[in-house]
Amino acid sequence: MKPIRRSHSSQRTRGFSLLELMVVIVIIGIAAGAVRLAVTGNDPVQELEQAAGQYAYRMERIQDQVLLSNRERGLIFVQDGVYQLEWREGDEMLSEPEIVWSLYEDEKVWGVSEDIQLGLTLENQWVELNQALPTEQFALEPHVILLPSEDYTPAYDLTLSLTSSINDEVRVRADGFNRPEVLRDER
């Protein structure tokens, strides 16, 4: 008996290789991302909300540092951000004031782009913000003082708005006792 030979067909059933499948998946992902960006559009207030959220987060971290150090610190607001201040007792012999405030760090603890305009209200009183920190000796005075008890004084509202539009704004409400809260206002 002769063994039966099976003829092998030169045609094989071919599928996609793993590499080809991965390339297709990447292309579909890129297309889906482009469609999502085109459909959702850019909400200009979203940038304000992000900046306000970053501010609230940063202030929570600073308040934690104040609690741990058991020493008051100050916040001074300028048109493009916030600086942290520390204090020491003044020296009468040098004709210094009773309390002398100085920068805690040389850099801003939080800042905004030039597209964003800041407004500050301290206990319902609007405050004009300077372009930059005062340069005169003993001129640094905090707008807000952070206390080791996790309170701060006075209560304040920080308003963020776009310089190109006054239709929308985002506020950070700080009532003096609770952590800062981000609120979106529709005008």
Short mmCIF file of C-alpha atoms in Angstrom, two decimals:
data_model
loop_
_atom_site.label_atom_id
_atom_site.label_comp_id
_atom_site.label_asym_id
_atom_site.label_seq_id
_atom_site.Cartn_x
_atom_site.Cartn_y
_atom_site.Cartn_z
CA MET A 1 0.00 0.00 0.00
CA LYS A 2 1.26 3.32 -0.94
CA PRO A 3 1.12 6.20 1.50
CA ILE A 4 -1.37 8.83 0.53
CA ARG A 5 0.19 12.09 -0.26
CA ARG A 6 -1.66 15.12 0.45
CA SER A 7 -1.02 18.00 -1.74
CA HIS A 8 -0.26 21.18 0.09
CA SER A 9 -1.93 24.10 -1.38
CA SER A 10 0.33 27.06 -1.98
CA GLN A 11 -2.48 29.29 -0.84
CA ARG A 12 -2.56 29.74 2.91
CA THR A 13 -5.21 31.55 4.84
CA ARG A 14 -3.53 34.73 5.89
CA GLY A 15 -4.63 37.07 8.71
CA PHE A 16 -3.32 40.36 9.96
CA SER A 17 -0.05 40.42 11.83
CA LEU A 18 0.09 41.91 15.32
CA LEU A 19 2.04 44.89 14.00
CA GLU A 20 -0.58 45.64 11.37
CA LEU A 21 -3.35 45.49 13.99
CA MET A 22 -1.44 47.83 16.30
CA VAL A 23 -0.93 50.37 13.50
CA VAL A 24 -4.67 50.33 12.74
CA ILE A 25 -5.53 50.80 16.42
CA VAL A 26 -3.15 53.78 16.71
CA ILE A 27 -4.63 55.39 13.60
CA ILE A 28 -8.17 54.93 14.96
CA GLY A 29 -7.09 56.43 18.31
CA ILE A 30 -5.57 59.51 16.66
CA ALA A 31 -8.69 60.01 14.53
CA ALA A 32 -10.96 59.68 17.59
CA GLY A 33 -8.87 62.25 19.48
CA ALA A 34 -9.07 64.71 16.59
CA VAL A 35 -12.84 64.26 16.37
CA ARG A 36 -13.19 64.79 20.13
CA LEU A 37 -11.21 68.04 19.98
CA ALA A 38 -13.23 69.27 17.02
CA VAL A 39 -16.56 68.45 18.66
CA THR A 40 -15.92 69.73 22.19
CA GLY A 41 -14.36 73.04 21.14
CA ASN A 42 -12.35 75.25 23.45
CA ASP A 43 -14.13 76.76 26.42
CA PRO A 44 -12.16 79.90 27.29
CA VAL A 45 -13.36 79.74 30.89
CA GLN A 46 -11.81 76.30 31.27
CA GLU A 47 -8.37 77.98 31.46
CA LEU A 48 -9.69 80.20 34.25
CA GLU A 49 -11.09 77.20 36.14
CA GLN A 50 -7.76 75.41 35.82
CA ALA A 51 -5.83 78.41 37.12
CA ALA A 52 -8.30 78.86 40.00
CA GLY A 53 -8.03 75.16 40.86
CA GLN A 54 -4.25 75.43 40.90
CA TYR A 55 -4.51 78.46 43.19
CA ALA A 56 -6.84 76.66 45.62
CA TYR A 57 -4.56 73.62 45.66
CA ARG A 58 -1.43 75.73 46.23
CA MET A 59 -3.09 77.66 49.08
CA GLU A 60 -4.05 74.37 50.75
CA ARG A 61 -0.40 73.26 50.63
CA ILE A 62 0.80 76.59 52.04
CA GLN A 63 -1.80 76.41 54.82
CA ASP A 64 -0.48 72.93 55.66
CA GLN A 65 3.06 74.36 55.86
CA VAL A 66 1.85 77.13 58.18
CA LEU A 67 0.17 74.56 60.41
CA LEU A 68 3.33 72.44 60.60
CA SER A 69 5.66 75.40 61.21
CA ASN A 70 3.27 76.93 63.78
CA ARG A 71 4.14 80.38 62.42
CA GLU A 72 1.96 82.92 60.61
CA ARG A 73 2.65 83.80 57.00
CA GLY A 74 1.22 86.45 54.76
CA LEU A 75 -0.03 86.52 51.17
CA ILE A 76 0.44 89.55 48.97
CA PHE A 77 -1.44 89.67 45.66
CA VAL A 78 -0.17 91.43 42.53
CA GLN A 79 -1.78 91.58 39.10
CA ASP A 80 -0.18 88.36 37.89
CA GLY A 81 0.01 86.21 41.01
CA VAL A 82 0.66 85.76 44.70
CA TYR A 83 3.78 85.91 46.87
CA GLN A 84 4.23 84.44 50.30
CA LEU A 85 5.60 86.61 53.12
CA GLU A 86 7.14 85.87 56.49
CA TRP A 87 7.52 88.26 59.41
CA ARG A 88 9.96 89.13 62.13
CA GLU A 89 9.92 91.61 64.96
CA GLY A 90 11.28 94.99 63.98
CA ASP A 91 14.29 96.56 65.66
CA GLU A 92 13.51 99.90 67.32
CA MET A 93 17.20 100.79 67.31
CA LEU A 94 17.15 100.66 63.51
CA SER A 95 13.87 102.60 63.30
CA GLU A 96 12.06 99.59 61.93
CA PRO A 97 8.32 99.11 62.30
CA GLU A 98 7.03 96.73 64.98
CA ILE A 99 6.64 93.92 62.43
CA VAL A 100 8.77 93.61 59.32
CA TRP A 101 7.46 91.51 56.43
CA SER A 102 9.78 89.99 53.82
CA LEU A 103 9.47 87.52 50.98
CA TYR A 104 9.37 83.92 52.16
CA GLU A 105 10.53 82.74 48.74
CA ASP A 106 11.85 84.93 45.94
CA GLU A 107 9.42 83.48 43.41
CA LYS A 108 5.66 83.69 43.19
CA VAL A 109 3.86 80.83 44.87
CA TRP A 110 1.22 81.03 42.16
CA GLY A 111 0.97 83.03 38.97
CA VAL A 112 -1.22 83.53 35.92
CA SER A 113 -0.59 84.21 32.26
CA GLU A 114 -1.01 87.69 30.82
CA ASP A 115 -4.37 86.57 29.35
CA ILE A 116 -5.85 86.44 32.84
CA GLN A 117 -6.78 89.43 34.96
CA LEU A 118 -7.00 89.17 38.75
CA GLY A 119 -9.32 91.03 41.07
CA LEU A 120 -9.26 90.91 44.86
CA THR A 121 -12.02 91.66 47.34
CA LEU A 122 -11.16 91.66 51.05
CA GLU A 123 -14.22 91.40 53.26
CA ASN A 124 -16.42 92.88 50.52
CA GLN A 125 -13.98 95.76 49.82
CA TRP A 126 -12.39 95.81 46.36
CA VAL A 127 -8.57 96.17 46.42
CA GLU A 128 -6.47 97.70 43.64
CA LEU A 129 -3.64 95.26 42.83
CA ASN A 130 -0.17 96.54 42.00
CA GLN A 131 1.70 95.49 38.86
CA ALA A 132 4.59 94.20 40.97
CA LEU A 133 5.79 94.01 44.54
CA PRO A 134 6.62 97.31 46.25
CA THR A 135 10.33 98.07 46.26
CA GLU A 136 10.47 100.59 49.11
CA GLN A 137 11.93 99.38 52.40
CA PHE A 138 9.27 98.06 54.82
CA ALA A 139 6.55 98.48 52.19
CA LEU A 140 5.62 94.79 52.00
CA GLU A 141 2.28 94.31 53.75
CA PRO A 142 0.22 91.15 53.34
CA HIS A 143 -3.34 91.25 52.07
CA VAL A 144 -4.13 88.00 53.90
CA ILE A 145 -2.52 86.45 56.97
CA LEU A 146 -2.48 82.66 57.30
CA LEU A 147 -2.69 81.44 60.89
CA PRO A 148 -1.38 78.15 62.34
CA SER A 149 -4.95 77.33 63.42
CA GLU A 150 -5.68 76.84 59.67
CA ASP A 151 -7.74 80.02 59.66
CA TYR A 152 -6.81 83.13 57.69
CA THR A 153 -7.82 86.71 57.89
CA PRO A 154 -9.52 88.52 56.28
CA ALA A 155 -12.02 86.54 54.21
CA TYR A 156 -11.50 87.24 50.51
CA ASP A 157 -12.64 86.56 46.97
CA LEU A 158 -10.07 86.25 44.20
CA THR A 159 -11.64 86.82 40.78
CA LEU A 160 -10.05 85.53 37.59
CA SER A 161 -11.28 86.82 34.23
CA LEU A 162 -9.93 86.85 30.71
CA THR A 163 -8.49 90.18 29.58
CA SER A 164 -10.12 89.66 26.17
CA SER A 165 -13.62 88.98 27.52
CA ILE A 166 -15.60 90.08 30.54
CA ASN A 167 -18.52 87.72 29.96
CA ASP A 168 -17.34 84.97 32.29
CA GLU A 169 -15.26 84.82 35.40
CA VAL A 170 -14.14 82.30 37.96
CA ARG A 171 -13.92 83.14 41.64
CA VAL A 172 -12.02 81.59 44.47
CA ARG A 173 -14.00 82.15 47.65
CA ALA A 174 -12.04 82.02 50.88
CA ASP A 175 -14.27 82.59 53.90
CA GLY A 176 -11.53 82.73 56.54
CA PHE A 177 -12.14 79.26 57.96
CA ASN A 178 -12.51 76.71 55.16
CA ARG A 179 -10.20 75.79 52.32
CA PRO A 180 -10.57 78.04 49.25
CA GLU A 181 -13.47 77.05 46.97
CA VAL A 182 -13.57 77.55 43.18
CA LEU A 183 -16.85 78.97 41.81
CA ARG A 184 -17.75 79.65 38.18
CA ASP A 185 -19.91 82.73 37.63
CA GLU A 186 -21.93 83.26 34.48
CA ARG A 187 -22.50 86.94 33.72
#
